[in-house]
XYZ file of C-alpha atoms in Angstrom:
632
model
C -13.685 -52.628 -50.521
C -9.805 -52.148 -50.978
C -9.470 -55.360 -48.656
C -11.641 -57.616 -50.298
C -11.129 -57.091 -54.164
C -10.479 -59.901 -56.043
C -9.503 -61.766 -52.578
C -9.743 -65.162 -51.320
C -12.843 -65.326 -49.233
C -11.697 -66.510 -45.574
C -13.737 -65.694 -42.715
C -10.565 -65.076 -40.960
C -10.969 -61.200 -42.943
C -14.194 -60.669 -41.507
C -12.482 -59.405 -38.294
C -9.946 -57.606 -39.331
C -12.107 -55.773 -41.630
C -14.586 -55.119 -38.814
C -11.746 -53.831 -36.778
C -10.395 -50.865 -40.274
C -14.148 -49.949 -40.349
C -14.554 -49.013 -36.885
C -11.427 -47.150 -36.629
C -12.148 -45.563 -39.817
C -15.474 -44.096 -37.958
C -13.844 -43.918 -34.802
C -10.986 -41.539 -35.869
C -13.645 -39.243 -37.322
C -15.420 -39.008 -33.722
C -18.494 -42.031 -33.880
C -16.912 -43.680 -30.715
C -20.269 -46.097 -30.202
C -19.884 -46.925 -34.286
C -21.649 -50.737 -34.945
C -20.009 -52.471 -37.518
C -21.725 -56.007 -38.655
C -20.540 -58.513 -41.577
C -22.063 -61.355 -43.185
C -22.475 -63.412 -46.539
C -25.675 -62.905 -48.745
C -27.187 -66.099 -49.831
C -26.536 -66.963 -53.405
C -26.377 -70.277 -54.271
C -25.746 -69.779 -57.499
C -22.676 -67.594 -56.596
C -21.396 -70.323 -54.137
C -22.255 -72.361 -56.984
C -19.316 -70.352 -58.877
C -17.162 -70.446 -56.140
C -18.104 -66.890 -55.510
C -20.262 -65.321 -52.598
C -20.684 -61.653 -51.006
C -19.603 -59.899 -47.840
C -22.015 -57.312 -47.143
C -21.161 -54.953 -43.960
C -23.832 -52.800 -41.865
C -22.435 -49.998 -40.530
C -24.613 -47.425 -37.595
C -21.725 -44.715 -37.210
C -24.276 -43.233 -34.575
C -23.708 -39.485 -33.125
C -20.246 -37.933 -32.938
C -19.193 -37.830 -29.270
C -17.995 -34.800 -27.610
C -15.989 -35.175 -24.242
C -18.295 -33.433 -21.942
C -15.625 -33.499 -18.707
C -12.243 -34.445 -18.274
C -10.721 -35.654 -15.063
C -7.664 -37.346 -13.279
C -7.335 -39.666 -10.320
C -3.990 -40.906 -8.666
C -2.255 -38.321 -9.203
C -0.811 -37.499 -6.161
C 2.994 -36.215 -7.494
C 1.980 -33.994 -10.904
C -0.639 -31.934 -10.360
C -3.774 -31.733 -12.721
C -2.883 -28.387 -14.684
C 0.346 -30.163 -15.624
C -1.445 -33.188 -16.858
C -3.625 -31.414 -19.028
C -0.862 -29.423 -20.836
C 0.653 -33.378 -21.893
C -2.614 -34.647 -23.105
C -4.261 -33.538 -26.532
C -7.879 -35.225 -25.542
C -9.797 -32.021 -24.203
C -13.184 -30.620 -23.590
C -13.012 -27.975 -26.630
C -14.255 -24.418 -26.076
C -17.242 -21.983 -27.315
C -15.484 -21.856 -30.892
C -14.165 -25.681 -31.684
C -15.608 -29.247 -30.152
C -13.160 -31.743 -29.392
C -14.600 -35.329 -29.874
C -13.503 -38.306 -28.007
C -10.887 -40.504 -30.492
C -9.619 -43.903 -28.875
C -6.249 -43.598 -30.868
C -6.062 -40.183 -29.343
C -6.667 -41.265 -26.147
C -3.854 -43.895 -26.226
C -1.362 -41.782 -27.164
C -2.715 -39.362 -24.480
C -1.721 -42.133 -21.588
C 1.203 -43.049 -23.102
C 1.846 -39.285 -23.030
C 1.140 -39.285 -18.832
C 3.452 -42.282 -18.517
C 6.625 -40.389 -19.857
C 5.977 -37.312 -17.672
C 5.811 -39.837 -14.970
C 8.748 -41.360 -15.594
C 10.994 -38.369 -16.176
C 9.559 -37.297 -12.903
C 11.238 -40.421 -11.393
C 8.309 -43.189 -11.754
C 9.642 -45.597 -13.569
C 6.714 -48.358 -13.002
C 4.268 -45.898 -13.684
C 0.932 -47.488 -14.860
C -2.198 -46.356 -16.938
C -5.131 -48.720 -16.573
C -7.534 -48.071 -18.992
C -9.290 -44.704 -19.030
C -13.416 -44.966 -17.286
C -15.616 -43.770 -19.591
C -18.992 -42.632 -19.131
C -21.181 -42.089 -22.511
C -24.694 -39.918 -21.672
C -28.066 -41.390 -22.164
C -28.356 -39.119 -25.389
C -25.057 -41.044 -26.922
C -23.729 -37.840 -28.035
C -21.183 -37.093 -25.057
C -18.923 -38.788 -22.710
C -17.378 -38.267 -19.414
C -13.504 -39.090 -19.353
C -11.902 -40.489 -16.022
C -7.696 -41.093 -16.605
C -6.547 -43.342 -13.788
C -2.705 -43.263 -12.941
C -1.018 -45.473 -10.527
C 2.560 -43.905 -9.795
C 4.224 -46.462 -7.769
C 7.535 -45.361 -5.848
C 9.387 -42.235 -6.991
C 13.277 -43.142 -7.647
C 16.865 -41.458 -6.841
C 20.524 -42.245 -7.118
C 21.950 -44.202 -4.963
C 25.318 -44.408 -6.317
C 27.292 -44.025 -9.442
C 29.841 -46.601 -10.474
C 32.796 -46.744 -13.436
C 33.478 -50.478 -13.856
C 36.803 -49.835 -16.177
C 39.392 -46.962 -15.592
C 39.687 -44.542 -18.349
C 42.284 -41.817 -19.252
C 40.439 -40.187 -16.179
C 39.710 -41.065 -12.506
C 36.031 -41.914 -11.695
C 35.165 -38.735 -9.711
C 36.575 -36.422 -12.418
C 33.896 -38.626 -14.613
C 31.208 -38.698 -12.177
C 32.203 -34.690 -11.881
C 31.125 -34.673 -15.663
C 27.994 -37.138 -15.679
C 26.602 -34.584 -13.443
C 24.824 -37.607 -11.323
C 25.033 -37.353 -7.315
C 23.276 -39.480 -4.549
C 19.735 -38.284 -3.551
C 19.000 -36.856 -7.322
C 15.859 -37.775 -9.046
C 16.548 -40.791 -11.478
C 14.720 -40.852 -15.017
C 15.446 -42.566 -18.426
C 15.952 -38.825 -19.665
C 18.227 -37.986 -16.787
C 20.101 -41.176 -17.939
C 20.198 -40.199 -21.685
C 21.661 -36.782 -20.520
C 24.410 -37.709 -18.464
C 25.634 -40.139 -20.666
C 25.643 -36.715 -23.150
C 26.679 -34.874 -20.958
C 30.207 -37.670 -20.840
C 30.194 -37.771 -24.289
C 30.781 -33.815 -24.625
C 33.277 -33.838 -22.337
C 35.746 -36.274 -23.462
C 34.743 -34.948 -26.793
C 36.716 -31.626 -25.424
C 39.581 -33.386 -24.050
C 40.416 -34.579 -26.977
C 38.118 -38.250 -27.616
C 36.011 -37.468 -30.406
C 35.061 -41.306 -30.894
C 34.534 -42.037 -27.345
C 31.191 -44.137 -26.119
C 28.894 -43.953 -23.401
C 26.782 -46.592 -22.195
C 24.909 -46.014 -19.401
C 22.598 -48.424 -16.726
C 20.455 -48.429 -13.992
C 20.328 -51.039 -11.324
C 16.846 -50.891 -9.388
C 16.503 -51.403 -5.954
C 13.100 -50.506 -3.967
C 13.172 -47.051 -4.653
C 16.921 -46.238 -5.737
C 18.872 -46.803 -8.608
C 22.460 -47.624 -8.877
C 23.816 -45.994 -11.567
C 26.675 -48.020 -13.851
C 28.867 -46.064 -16.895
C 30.627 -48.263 -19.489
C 33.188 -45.952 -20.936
C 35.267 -46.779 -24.376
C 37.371 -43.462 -24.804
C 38.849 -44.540 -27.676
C 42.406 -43.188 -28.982
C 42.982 -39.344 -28.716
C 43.857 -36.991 -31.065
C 45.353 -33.149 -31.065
C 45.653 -30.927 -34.404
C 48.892 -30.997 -35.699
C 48.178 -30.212 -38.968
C 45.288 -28.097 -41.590
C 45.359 -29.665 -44.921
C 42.694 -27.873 -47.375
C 41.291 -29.546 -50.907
C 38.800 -28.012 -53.312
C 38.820 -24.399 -53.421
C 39.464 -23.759 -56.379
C 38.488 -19.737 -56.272
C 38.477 -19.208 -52.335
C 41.767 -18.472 -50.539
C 42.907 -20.499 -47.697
C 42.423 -17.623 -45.403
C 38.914 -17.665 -45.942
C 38.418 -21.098 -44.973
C 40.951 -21.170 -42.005
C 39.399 -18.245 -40.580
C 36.243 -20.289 -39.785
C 37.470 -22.919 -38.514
C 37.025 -23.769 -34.880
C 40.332 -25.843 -34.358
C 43.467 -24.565 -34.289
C 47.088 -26.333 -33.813
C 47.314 -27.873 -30.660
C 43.927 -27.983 -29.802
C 42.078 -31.188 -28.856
C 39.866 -32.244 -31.675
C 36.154 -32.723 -30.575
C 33.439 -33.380 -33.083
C 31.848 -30.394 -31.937
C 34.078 -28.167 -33.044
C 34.550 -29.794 -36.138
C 30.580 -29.399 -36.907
C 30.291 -25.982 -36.073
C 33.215 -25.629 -38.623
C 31.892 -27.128 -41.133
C 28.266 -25.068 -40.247
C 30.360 -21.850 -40.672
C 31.669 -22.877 -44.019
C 28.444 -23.970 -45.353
C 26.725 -20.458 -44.135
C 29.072 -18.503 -45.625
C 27.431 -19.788 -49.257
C 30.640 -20.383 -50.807
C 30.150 -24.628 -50.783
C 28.196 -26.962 -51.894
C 29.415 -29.695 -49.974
C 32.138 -29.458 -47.027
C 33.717 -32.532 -45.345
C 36.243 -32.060 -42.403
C 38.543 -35.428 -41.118
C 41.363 -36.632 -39.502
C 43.948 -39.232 -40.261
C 46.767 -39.676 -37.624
C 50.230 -38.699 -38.166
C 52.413 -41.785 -38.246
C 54.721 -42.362 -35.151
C 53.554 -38.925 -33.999
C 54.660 -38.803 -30.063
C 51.841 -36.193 -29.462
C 48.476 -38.017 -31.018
C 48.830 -35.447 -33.692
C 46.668 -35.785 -36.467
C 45.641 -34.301 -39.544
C 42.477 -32.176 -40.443
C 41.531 -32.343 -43.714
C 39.208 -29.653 -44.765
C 37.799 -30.711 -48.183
C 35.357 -28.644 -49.808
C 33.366 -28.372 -53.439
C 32.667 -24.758 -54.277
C 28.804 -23.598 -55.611
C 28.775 -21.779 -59.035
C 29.857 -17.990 -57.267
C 27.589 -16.330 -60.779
C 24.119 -15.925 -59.803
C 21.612 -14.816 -62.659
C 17.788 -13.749 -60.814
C 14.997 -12.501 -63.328
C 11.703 -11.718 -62.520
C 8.305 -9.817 -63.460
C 5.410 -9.240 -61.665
C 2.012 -7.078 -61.540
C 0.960 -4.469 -59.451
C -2.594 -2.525 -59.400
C 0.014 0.629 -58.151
C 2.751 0.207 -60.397
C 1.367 -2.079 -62.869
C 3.713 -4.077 -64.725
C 6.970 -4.842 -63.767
C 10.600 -6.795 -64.350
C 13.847 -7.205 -62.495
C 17.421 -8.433 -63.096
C 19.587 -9.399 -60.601
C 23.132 -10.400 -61.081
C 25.127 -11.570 -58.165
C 29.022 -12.950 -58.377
C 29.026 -14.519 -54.572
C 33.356 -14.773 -54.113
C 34.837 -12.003 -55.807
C 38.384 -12.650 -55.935
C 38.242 -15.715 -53.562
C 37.814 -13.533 -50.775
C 33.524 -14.313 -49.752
C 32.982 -10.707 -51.443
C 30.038 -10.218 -53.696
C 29.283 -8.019 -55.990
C 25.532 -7.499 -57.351
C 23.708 -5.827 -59.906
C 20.376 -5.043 -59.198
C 17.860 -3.329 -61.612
C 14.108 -3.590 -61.779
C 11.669 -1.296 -64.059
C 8.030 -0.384 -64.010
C 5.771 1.811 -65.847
C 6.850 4.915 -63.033
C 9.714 3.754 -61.800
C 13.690 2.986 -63.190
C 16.160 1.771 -60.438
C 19.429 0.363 -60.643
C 22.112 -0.825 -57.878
C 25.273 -1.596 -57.816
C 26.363 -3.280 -54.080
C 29.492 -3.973 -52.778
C 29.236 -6.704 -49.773
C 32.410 -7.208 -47.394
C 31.375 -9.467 -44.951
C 33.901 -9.046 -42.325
C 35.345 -5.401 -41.941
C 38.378 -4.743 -40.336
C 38.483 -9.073 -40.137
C 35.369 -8.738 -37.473
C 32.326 -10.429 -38.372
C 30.923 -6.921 -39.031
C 29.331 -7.339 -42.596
C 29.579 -4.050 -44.171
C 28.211 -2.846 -47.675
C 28.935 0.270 -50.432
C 25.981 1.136 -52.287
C 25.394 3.109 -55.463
C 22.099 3.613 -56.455
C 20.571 5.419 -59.486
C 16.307 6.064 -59.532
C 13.765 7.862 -61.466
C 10.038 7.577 -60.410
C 7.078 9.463 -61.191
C 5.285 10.444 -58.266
C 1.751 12.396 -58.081
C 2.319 15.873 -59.115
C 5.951 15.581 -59.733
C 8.603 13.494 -60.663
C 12.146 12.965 -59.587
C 15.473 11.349 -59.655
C 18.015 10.371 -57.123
C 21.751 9.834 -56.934
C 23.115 8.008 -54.302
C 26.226 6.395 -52.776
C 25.649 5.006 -48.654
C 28.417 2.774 -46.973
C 26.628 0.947 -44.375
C 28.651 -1.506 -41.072
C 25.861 -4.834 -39.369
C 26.577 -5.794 -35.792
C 24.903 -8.523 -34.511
C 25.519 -8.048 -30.819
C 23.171 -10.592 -29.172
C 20.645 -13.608 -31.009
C 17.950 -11.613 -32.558
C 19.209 -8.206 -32.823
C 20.904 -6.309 -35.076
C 22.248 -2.149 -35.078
C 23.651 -0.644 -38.138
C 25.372 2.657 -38.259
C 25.670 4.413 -41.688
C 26.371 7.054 -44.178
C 24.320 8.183 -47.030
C 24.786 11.141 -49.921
C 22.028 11.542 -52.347
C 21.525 14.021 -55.230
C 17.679 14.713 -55.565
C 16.429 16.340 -58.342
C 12.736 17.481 -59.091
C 11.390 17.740 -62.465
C 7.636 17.614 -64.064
C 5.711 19.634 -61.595
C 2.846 19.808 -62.604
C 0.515 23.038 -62.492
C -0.501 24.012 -59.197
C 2.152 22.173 -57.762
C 4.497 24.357 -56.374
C 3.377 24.536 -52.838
C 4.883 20.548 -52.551
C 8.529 22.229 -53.046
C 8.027 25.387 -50.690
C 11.420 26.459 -49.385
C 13.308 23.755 -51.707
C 15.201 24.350 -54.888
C 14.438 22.150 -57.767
C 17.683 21.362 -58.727
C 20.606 19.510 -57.338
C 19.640 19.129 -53.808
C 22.292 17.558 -52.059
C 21.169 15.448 -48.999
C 24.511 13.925 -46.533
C 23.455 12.384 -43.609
C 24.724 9.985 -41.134
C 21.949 7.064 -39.365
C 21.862 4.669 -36.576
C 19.499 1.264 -36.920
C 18.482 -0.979 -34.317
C 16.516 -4.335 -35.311
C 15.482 -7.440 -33.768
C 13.626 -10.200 -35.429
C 12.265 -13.352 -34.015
C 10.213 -14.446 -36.869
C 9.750 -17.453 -38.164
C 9.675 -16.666 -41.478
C 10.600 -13.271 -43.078
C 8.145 -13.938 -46.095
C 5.388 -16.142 -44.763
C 4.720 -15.111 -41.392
C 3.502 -17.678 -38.378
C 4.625 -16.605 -35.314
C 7.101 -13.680 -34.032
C 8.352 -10.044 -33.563
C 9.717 -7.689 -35.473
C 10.460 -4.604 -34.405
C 13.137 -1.850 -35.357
C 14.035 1.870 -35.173
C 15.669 4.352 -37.739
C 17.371 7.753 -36.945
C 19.034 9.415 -39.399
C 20.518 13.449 -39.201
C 21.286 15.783 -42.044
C 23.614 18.587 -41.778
C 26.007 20.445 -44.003
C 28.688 19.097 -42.346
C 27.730 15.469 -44.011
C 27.453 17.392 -47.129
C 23.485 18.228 -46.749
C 21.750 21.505 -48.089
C 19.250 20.716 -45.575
C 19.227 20.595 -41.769
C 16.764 17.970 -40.290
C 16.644 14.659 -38.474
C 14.195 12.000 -39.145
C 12.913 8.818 -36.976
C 11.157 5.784 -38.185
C 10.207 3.085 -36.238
C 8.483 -0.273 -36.739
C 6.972 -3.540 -35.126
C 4.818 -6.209 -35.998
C 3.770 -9.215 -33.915
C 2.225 -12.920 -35.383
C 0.751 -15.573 -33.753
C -1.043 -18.840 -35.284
C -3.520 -20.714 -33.675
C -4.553 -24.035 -33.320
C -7.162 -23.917 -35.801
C -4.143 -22.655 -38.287
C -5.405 -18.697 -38.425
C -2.802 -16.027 -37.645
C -3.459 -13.091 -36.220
C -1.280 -10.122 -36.638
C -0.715 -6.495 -35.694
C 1.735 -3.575 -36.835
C 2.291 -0.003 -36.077
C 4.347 1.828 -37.745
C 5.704 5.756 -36.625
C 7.431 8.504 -38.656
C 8.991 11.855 -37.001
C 10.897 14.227 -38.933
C 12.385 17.714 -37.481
C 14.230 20.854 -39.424
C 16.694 23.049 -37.278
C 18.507 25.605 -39.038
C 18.014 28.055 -41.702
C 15.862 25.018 -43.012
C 12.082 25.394 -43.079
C 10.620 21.985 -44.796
C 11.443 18.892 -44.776
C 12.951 17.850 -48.847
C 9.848 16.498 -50.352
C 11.647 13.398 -51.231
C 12.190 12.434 -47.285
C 9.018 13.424 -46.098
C 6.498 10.521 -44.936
C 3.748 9.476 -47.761
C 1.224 6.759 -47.031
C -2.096 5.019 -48.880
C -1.511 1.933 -50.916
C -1.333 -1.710 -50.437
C 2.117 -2.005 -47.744
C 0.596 1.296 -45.626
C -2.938 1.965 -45.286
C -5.667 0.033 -47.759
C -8.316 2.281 -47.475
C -6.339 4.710 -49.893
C -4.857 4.135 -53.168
C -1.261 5.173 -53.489
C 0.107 8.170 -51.375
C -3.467 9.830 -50.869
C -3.257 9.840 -47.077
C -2.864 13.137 -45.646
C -2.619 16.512 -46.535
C -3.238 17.639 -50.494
C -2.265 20.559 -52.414
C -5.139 22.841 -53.876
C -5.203 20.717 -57.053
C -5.447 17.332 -54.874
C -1.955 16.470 -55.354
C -0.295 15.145 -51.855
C 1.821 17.033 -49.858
C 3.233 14.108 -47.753
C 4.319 15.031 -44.211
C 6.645 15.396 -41.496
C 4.853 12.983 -38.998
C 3.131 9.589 -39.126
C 0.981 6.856 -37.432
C 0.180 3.820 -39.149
C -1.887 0.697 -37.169
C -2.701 -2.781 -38.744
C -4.417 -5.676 -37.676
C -5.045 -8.742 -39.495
C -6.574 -12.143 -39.153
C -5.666 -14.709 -41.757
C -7.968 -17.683 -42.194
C -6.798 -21.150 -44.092
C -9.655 -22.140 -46.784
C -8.048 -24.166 -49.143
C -4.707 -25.330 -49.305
C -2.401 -22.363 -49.953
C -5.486 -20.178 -50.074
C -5.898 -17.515 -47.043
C -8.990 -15.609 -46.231
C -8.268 -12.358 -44.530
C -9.955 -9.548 -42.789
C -8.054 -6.729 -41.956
C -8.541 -3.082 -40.061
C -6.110 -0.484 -41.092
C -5.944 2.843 -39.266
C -3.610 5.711 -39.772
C -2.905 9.424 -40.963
C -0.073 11.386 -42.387
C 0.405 15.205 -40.930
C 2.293 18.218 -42.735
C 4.084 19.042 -39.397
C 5.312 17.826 -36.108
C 3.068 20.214 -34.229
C -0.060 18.761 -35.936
C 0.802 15.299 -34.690
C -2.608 14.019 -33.731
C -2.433 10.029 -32.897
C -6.434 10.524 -32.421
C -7.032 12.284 -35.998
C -7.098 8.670 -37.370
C -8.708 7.651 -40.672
C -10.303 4.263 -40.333
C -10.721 1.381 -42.984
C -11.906 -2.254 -43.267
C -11.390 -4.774 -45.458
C -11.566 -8.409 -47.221
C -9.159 -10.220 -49.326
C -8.096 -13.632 -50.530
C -3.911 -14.345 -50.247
C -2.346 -17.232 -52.349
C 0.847 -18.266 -50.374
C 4.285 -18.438 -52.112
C 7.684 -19.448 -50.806
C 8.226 -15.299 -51.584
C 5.512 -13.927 -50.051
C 1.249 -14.136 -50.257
C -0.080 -12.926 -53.668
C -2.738 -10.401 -52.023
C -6.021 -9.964 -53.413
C -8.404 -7.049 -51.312
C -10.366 -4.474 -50.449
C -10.293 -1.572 -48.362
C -13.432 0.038 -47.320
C -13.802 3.296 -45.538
C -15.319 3.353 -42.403
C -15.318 7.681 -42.422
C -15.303 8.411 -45.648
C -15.349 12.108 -46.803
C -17.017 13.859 -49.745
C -15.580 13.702 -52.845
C -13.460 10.606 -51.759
C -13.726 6.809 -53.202
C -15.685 4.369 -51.113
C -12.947 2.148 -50.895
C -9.749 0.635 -52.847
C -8.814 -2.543 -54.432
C -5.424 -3.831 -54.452
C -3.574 -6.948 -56.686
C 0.436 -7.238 -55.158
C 2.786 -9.311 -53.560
C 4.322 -9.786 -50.183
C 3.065 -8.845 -46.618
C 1.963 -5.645 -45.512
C 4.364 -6.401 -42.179
């Protein structure tokens, strides 16, 4: 209708209509879709100058591809050719229908494999197809011819440069008898590029051609080095706050040094990570009658407001309401230090932070942090409040993976017990516990996204040890570890699985773990089946004990309905135990659930239900659960 509103009435727009129509059914599956237009009769219309286009349309059945198949191809095999082309014969779960726009991009697909493979007159002929008797399915026969399959025959540098033509032919990485594609082109041109970029060329172009013979190419490189350039001087504009220092140390050219355009964008990449700038621009202007090519680098930067002001407030079914202030100064002193003040409150819970980020220690790229930290929270059966002050050194020692090493001393103090309570604090005083200890941390993460997980690992591992001689009243070591795995599937669902162990030891005159370090699980980030710390062993009045082991297993499937809207299904299994010798990872209690998660650029908003699959007298059928952020 769009096409024909208050239009000029041509027959000319019959066929191009026609041809929007079909591919408007066509892209939705109707492959054998008959499309038909005429004018209606209406004299006195015509009589107005006016008539009507009336279409028929028979979309007829949607048509699967029953088989797929491949002739001519005598240099890629068939499990190669499948892998480029999207057109397939869909499985038990999905159908994949047959969609000529599809298909075209399919064999335009095959003709770029061929031709990085070294066919460079590679032809398609239309594909055969074979629609059943029924109309509802089609066989699919892709025809390839490959013609010849091309290699170098020589490599040739029409102009001298500042180098000879085998150092250059050295760099294009091009010899006689290698296969010859457009993409080999494109990256040995690159591959020039780069390395009179090191030497010193940064505006130096690469053309590169191919002259065919009847199954070789001849090779030809136009070069244009340009003029060269070496630092001879760092100028820096902008910072108004940020020392020099700061800025010089992350820069990849030094005097001297050639200047390459590499190096001057991983500069400028280090500058903007370090969060400092809002915009950073790095150049070079020559030095007048400089005998060296000397130049200039100009380093000009705008610095980002370093006061950062964060409030928030949420809901939790656990904790109920709650708000948070975060203050952040990102360049204390000029020197990329920050300084944060972190405090969030809840109906059981107070917590305030002050951190101290360095994020080079010792001038290593060893980010290291001093933390204070001041809590009160009400648990079940008790209450208590900590005071604590950890310094804490990051290594990032390969891509993906992280260790820390750290030192923590916390004051714990117990107050509120309730009646019937005591057994929770067996072998612990109640005031002033003093807890030193010293921990080693080992992370990798390959996820894509910390917050909204696709696809990725996680995985890490926690020991920490507490002895007197760290300032502890207590003797015991403690090991967590972690890891979660995601992957999304063509349809758009994720599937994703976590397990999660705790292990915690006394040696010594000490008997218990400190109740405050043992392991408590139930609640909406551990097990779902069980509201809030009720996993596990309970005191006489039902109040939990927590414990010095525990096994925690998740799995999850996550379903796209709507939009942002997720539907989810989830089995959580798991178990808490008072001691290490009780460590049963059979003694599991089972639950599954339903939910509905509303994705947010900080995490799913997580509606859902735990059920229990071995429920025991006395106990709730299930839980429900209204929070924020993954489980993972």
């Amino acid at each position: 209708e769009e096409m024909w509103i208050e239009s000029i009435f041509v027959d000319a727009g019959f066929e191009d209509s026609k041809d929007l129509v079909r591919q408007y059914f066509q892209e939705r599956g109707h492959y054998t879709v008959d499309v038909s237009v005429g004018a209606d009769e209406d004299p006195e219309g015509e009589a107005e100058g006016r008539r009507t286009a009336v279409f028929r349309i028979e979309p007829g059945p949607r048509v699967e591809v029953r088989s797929l198949n491949f002739e001519g191809n005598a240099s890629i095999d068939e499990t190669r050719l499948r892998k480029q082309v999207l057109t397939s014969t869909g499985s038990a779960f999905s159908k994949d229908y047959l969609l000529p726009k599809t298909l075209e991009s399919d064999l335009g697909a095959i003709r770029n494999l061929y031709r990085d493979n070294g066919h460079l007159l590679v032809r398609t002929p239309p594909p055969r197809i074979r629609l059943l008797t029924s109309g509802d399915q089609a066989d699919l026969l892709l025809r390839v011819e490959e013609g010849p399959r091309f290699t170098v025959s020589g490599v040739e540098f029409p102009e001298e440069g500042p180098f000879d033509s085998d150092h250059m032919a050295g760099w294009a990485a091009l010899s006689d008898g290698d296969l010859f594609s457009p993409r080999a082109l494109l990256e040995a041109e690159s591959r020039l590029r780069a390395a009179l970029d090191r030497e010193g060329y940064p505006d130096a172009r690469v053309d590169g051609s191919g002259l065919l013979e009847e199954d070789t190419v001849v090779v030809r490189f136009n070069v244009a080095p340009g003029p060269r350039a070496v630092v001879g001087d760092i100028r820096i504009e902008g910072n108004n706050r940020t020392q020099d220092k700061i800025i010089r140390r992350e820069l990849t050219l030094r005097r001297g040094e050639p200047v390459s355009r590499s190096s001057i964008l991983k500069s400028q990449h280090n500058l903007y990570r370090l969060g400092l700038f809002s915009q950073v621009r790095i150049d070079y202007e020559p030095i007048p009658d400089s005998a060296n090519d000397e130049c200039t680098m100009v380093v000009r930067v705008r610095e980002s407001q370093p006061l950062r002001l964060r409030l928030g407030a949420g809901y939790s079914s656990e904790y109920g309401p709650r708000g948070e202030v975060v203050l952040t100064h990102e360049n204390v002193g000029g020197y990329d230090r920050s300084l944060t003040f972190h405090a969030r409150a809840s109906g059981q819970e107070r917590w305030l932070q002050v951190l101290i980020e360095e994020p080079r220690l010792f001038t290593r790229k060893w980010p290291a942090l001093i933390s204070i930290v001041h809590e009160r929270q009400e648990e079940i059966g008790f209450s208590f409040r900590r005071r604590s002050g950890a310094f804490r050194v990051e290594h990032e020692f390969r891509p993906n993976w992280k260790r820390f090493f750290r030192y923590n001393l916390q004051r714990v103090d117990l107050f509120d017990i309730q009646p019937g309570s005591e057994e929770l604090i067996l072998e612990q005083k109640l005031e002033a516990l003093d807890l030193g200890d010293v921990g080693f941390a080992l992370v990798r993460d390959t996820r894509d996204d910390p917050f909204l997980t696709r696809k990725g690992q996680y995985l890490s591992s926690d020991l920490r040890l507490c002895a007197p001689v760290f300032g502890s009243d207590a003797s015991f070591g403690k090991f967590s570890a972690r890891g979660s795995f995601s992957r999304t599937f063509a349809g758009g669902g994720t599937f994703a699985s976590g397990l999660r162990l705790g292990l915690a030891q006394t040696y010594g005159p000490t008997i218990r773990v400190p109740l405050s370090e043992r392991f408590f699980a139930g609640g909406d980030r551990t097990h779902r089946g069980f509201a809030r710390d009720q996993l596990g062993p309970r005191g006489s009045n039902g109040v939990p004990l927590g414990g010095e082991a525990m096994l925690l297993f998740t799995q999850e499937w996550r379903q796209p309905l709507w939009r942002m809207l997720r539907g989810v299904v989830f089995y959580d299994a798991g178990n808490v135990y008072l001691t290490v010798p009780e460590f049963r990872p059979a003694d599991l209690r089972h639950a599954l659930g339903l939910g509905l998660h509303l994705e947010t650029p900080i995490g799913p908003i997580r509606v859902e239900y735990g059920h229990k699959l071995d429920r025991k007298d006395g106990e709730s059928r299930g839980e429900y659960f209204l929070s924020i952020g993954q489980i993972f």
